[in-house]
C-alpha atoms as an extended CHARMM CRD file, in Angstrom:
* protein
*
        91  EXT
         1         1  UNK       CA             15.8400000000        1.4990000000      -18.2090000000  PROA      1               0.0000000000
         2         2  UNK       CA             12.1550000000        0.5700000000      -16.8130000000  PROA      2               0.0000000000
         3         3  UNK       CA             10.7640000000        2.0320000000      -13.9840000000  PROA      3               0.0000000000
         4         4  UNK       CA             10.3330000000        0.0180000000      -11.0930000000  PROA      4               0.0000000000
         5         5  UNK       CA              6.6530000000       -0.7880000000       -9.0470000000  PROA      5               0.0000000000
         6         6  UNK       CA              6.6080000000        0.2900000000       -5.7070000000  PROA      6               0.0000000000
         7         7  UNK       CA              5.6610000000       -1.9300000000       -3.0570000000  PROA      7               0.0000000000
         8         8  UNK       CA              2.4690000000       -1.6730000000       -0.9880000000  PROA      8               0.0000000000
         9         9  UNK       CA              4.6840000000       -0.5610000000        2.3480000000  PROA      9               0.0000000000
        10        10  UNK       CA              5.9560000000        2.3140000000        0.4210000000  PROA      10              0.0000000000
        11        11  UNK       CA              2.3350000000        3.4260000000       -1.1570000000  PROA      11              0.0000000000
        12        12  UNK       CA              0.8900000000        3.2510000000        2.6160000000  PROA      12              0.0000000000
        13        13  UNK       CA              4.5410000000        5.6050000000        3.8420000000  PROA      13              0.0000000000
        14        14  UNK       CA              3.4100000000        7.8920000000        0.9940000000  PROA      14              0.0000000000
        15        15  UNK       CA             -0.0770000000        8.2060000000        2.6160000000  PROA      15              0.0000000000
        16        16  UNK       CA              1.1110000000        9.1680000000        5.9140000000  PROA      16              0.0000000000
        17        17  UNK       CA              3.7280000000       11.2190000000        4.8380000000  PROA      17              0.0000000000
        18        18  UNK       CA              1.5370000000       13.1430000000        2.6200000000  PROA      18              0.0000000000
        19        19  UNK       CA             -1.5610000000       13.6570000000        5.0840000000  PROA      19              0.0000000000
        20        20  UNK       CA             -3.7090000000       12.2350000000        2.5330000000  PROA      20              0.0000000000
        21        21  UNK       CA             -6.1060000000        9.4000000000        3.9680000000  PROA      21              0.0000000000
        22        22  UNK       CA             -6.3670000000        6.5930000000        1.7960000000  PROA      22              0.0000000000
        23        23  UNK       CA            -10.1510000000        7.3360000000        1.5940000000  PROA      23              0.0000000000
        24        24  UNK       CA            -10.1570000000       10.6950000000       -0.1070000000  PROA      24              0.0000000000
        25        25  UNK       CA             -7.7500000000        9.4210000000       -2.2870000000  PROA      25              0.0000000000
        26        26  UNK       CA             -9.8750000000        6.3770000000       -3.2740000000  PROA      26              0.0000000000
        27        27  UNK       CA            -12.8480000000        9.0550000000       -3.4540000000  PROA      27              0.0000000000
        28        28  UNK       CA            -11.1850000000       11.7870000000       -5.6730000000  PROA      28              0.0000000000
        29        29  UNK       CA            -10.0670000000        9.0150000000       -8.1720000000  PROA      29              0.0000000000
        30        30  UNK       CA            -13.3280000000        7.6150000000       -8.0710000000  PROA      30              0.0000000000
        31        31  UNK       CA            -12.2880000000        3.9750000000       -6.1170000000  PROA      31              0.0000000000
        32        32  UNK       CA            -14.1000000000        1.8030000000       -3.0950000000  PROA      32              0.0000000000
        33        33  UNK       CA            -12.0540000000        2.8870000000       -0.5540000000  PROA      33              0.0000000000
        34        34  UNK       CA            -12.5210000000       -0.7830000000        1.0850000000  PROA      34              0.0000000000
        35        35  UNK       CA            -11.2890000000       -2.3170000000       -2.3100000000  PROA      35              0.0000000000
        36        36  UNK       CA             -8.4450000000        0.2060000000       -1.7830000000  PROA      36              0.0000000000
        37        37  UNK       CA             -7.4380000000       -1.1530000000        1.2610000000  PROA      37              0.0000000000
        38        38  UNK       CA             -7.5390000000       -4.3520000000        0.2420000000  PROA      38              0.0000000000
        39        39  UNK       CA             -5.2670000000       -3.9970000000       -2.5580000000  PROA      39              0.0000000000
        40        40  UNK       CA             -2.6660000000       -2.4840000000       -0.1520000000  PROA      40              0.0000000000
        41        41  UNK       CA             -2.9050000000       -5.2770000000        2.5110000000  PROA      41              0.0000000000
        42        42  UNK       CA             -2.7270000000       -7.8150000000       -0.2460000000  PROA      42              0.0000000000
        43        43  UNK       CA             -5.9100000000       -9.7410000000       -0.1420000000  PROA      43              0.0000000000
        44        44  UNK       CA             -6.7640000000       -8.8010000000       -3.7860000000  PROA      44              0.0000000000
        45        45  UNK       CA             -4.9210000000      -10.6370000000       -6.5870000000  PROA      45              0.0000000000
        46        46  UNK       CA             -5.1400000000       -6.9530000000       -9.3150000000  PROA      46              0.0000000000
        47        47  UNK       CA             -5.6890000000       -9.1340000000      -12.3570000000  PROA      47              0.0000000000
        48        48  UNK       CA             -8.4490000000       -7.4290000000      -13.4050000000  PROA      48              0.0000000000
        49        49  UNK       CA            -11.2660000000       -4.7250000000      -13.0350000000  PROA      49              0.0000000000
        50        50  UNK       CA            -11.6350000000       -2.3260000000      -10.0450000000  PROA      50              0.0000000000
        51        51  UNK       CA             -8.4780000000       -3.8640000000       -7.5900000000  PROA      51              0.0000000000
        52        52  UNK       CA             -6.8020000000       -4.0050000000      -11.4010000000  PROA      52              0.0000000000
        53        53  UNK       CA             -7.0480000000       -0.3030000000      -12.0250000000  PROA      53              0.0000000000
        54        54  UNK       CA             -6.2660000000        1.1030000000       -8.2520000000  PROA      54              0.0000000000
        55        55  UNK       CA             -3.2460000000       -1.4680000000       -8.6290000000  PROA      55              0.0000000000
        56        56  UNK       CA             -2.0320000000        0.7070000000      -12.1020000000  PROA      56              0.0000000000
        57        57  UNK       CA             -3.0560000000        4.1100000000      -10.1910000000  PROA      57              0.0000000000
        58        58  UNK       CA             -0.7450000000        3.4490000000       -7.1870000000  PROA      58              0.0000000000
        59        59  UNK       CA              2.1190000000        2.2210000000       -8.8470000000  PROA      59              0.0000000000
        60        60  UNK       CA              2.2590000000       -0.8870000000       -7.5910000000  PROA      60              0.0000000000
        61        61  UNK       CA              1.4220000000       -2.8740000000      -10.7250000000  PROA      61              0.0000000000
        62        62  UNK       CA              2.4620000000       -2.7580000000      -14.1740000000  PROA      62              0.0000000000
        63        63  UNK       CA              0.2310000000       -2.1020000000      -17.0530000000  PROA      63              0.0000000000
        64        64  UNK       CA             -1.8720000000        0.3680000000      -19.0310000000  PROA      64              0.0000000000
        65        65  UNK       CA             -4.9060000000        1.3940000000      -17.8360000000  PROA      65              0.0000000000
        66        66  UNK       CA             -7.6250000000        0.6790000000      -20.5290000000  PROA      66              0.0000000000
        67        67  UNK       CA            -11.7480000000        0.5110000000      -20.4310000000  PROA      67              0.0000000000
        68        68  UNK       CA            -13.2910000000       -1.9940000000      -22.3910000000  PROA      68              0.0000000000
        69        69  UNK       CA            -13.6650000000        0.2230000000      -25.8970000000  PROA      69              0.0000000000
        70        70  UNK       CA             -9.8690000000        0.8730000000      -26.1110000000  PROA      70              0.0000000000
        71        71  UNK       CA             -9.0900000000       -2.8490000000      -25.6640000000  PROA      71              0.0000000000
        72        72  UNK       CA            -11.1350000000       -3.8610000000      -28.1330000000  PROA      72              0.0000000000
        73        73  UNK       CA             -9.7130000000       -1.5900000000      -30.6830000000  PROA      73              0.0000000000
        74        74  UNK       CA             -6.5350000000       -3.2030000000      -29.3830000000  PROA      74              0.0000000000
        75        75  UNK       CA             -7.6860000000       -6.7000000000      -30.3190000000  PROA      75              0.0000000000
        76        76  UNK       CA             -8.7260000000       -5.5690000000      -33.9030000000  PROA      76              0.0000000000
        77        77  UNK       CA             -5.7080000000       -4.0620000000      -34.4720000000  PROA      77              0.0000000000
        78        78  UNK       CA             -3.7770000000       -7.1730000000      -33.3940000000  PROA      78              0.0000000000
        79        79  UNK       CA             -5.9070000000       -9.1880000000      -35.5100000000  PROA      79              0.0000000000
        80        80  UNK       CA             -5.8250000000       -6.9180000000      -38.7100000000  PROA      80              0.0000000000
        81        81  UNK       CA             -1.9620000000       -7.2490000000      -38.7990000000  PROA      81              0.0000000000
        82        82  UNK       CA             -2.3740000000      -11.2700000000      -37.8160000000  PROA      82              0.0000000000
        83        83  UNK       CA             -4.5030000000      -11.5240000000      -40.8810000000  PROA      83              0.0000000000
        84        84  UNK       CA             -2.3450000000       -9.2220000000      -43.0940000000  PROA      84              0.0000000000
        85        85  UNK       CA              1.1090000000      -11.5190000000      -42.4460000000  PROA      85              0.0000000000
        86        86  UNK       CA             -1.2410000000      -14.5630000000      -42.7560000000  PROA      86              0.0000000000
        87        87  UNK       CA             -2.2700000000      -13.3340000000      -46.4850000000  PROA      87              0.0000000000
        88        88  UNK       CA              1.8310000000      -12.5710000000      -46.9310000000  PROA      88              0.0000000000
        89        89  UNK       CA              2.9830000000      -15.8770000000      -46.6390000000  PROA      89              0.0000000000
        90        90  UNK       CA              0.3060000000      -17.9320000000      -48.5320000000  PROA      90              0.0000000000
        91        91  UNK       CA              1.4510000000      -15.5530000000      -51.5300000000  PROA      91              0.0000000000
C-alpha cells in the first residue's frame, strides 16, 4: 500500500505542534523561507526546482528528489534500454 501526501493544513499543525518555526526549518534544510511559505499557502504550483524540492521535503508532494547529474544518468539509462529493445525487434 502507498503512502499518502499530507496536506498543507497538516504540515503547518506539525509546525506549531512541534515549536519549530517554519523559518529555521527552511534554514536548516537549506530553503527560502518566503518560497516556503508560499508552497504551504498554495501560491506555488511545485513542478519544479526550489518550491519542487521543499514540496518532496514536507511531504506534501510525491516524487524523488534528484539534482540535475542524477537525472541525467536517469535519461541515459532510459535511453540505453530504449535503444537495446529497438535493436531486439529489427533482429
Amino acid at each position: 500500500m502507498e503512502s499518502q501526501n499530507i496536506n498543507a493544513s497538516d504540515v503547518k499543525q506539525i509546525f506549531d505542534e512541534s515549536g519549530v518555526s517554519v523559518a529555521e526549518w527552511a534554514r536548516t534544510n537549506g530553503f527560502s523561507s518566503a518560497l516556503v511559505y508560499q508552497v504551504l499557502e498554495g501560491n506555488r504550483k511545485c513542478l519544479r526546482g526550489q518550491s519542487h524540492q521543499i514540496a518532496l521535503a514536507l511531504g506534501i508532494k510525491k516524487g524523488t528528489p534528484m539534482d540535475v547529474k542524477q537525472l541525467s544518468q536517469k535519461l541515459r539509462a532510459l535511453l540505453s534500454q530504449s535503444e537495446d529493445t529497438i535493436s531486439e525487434c529489427e533482429m
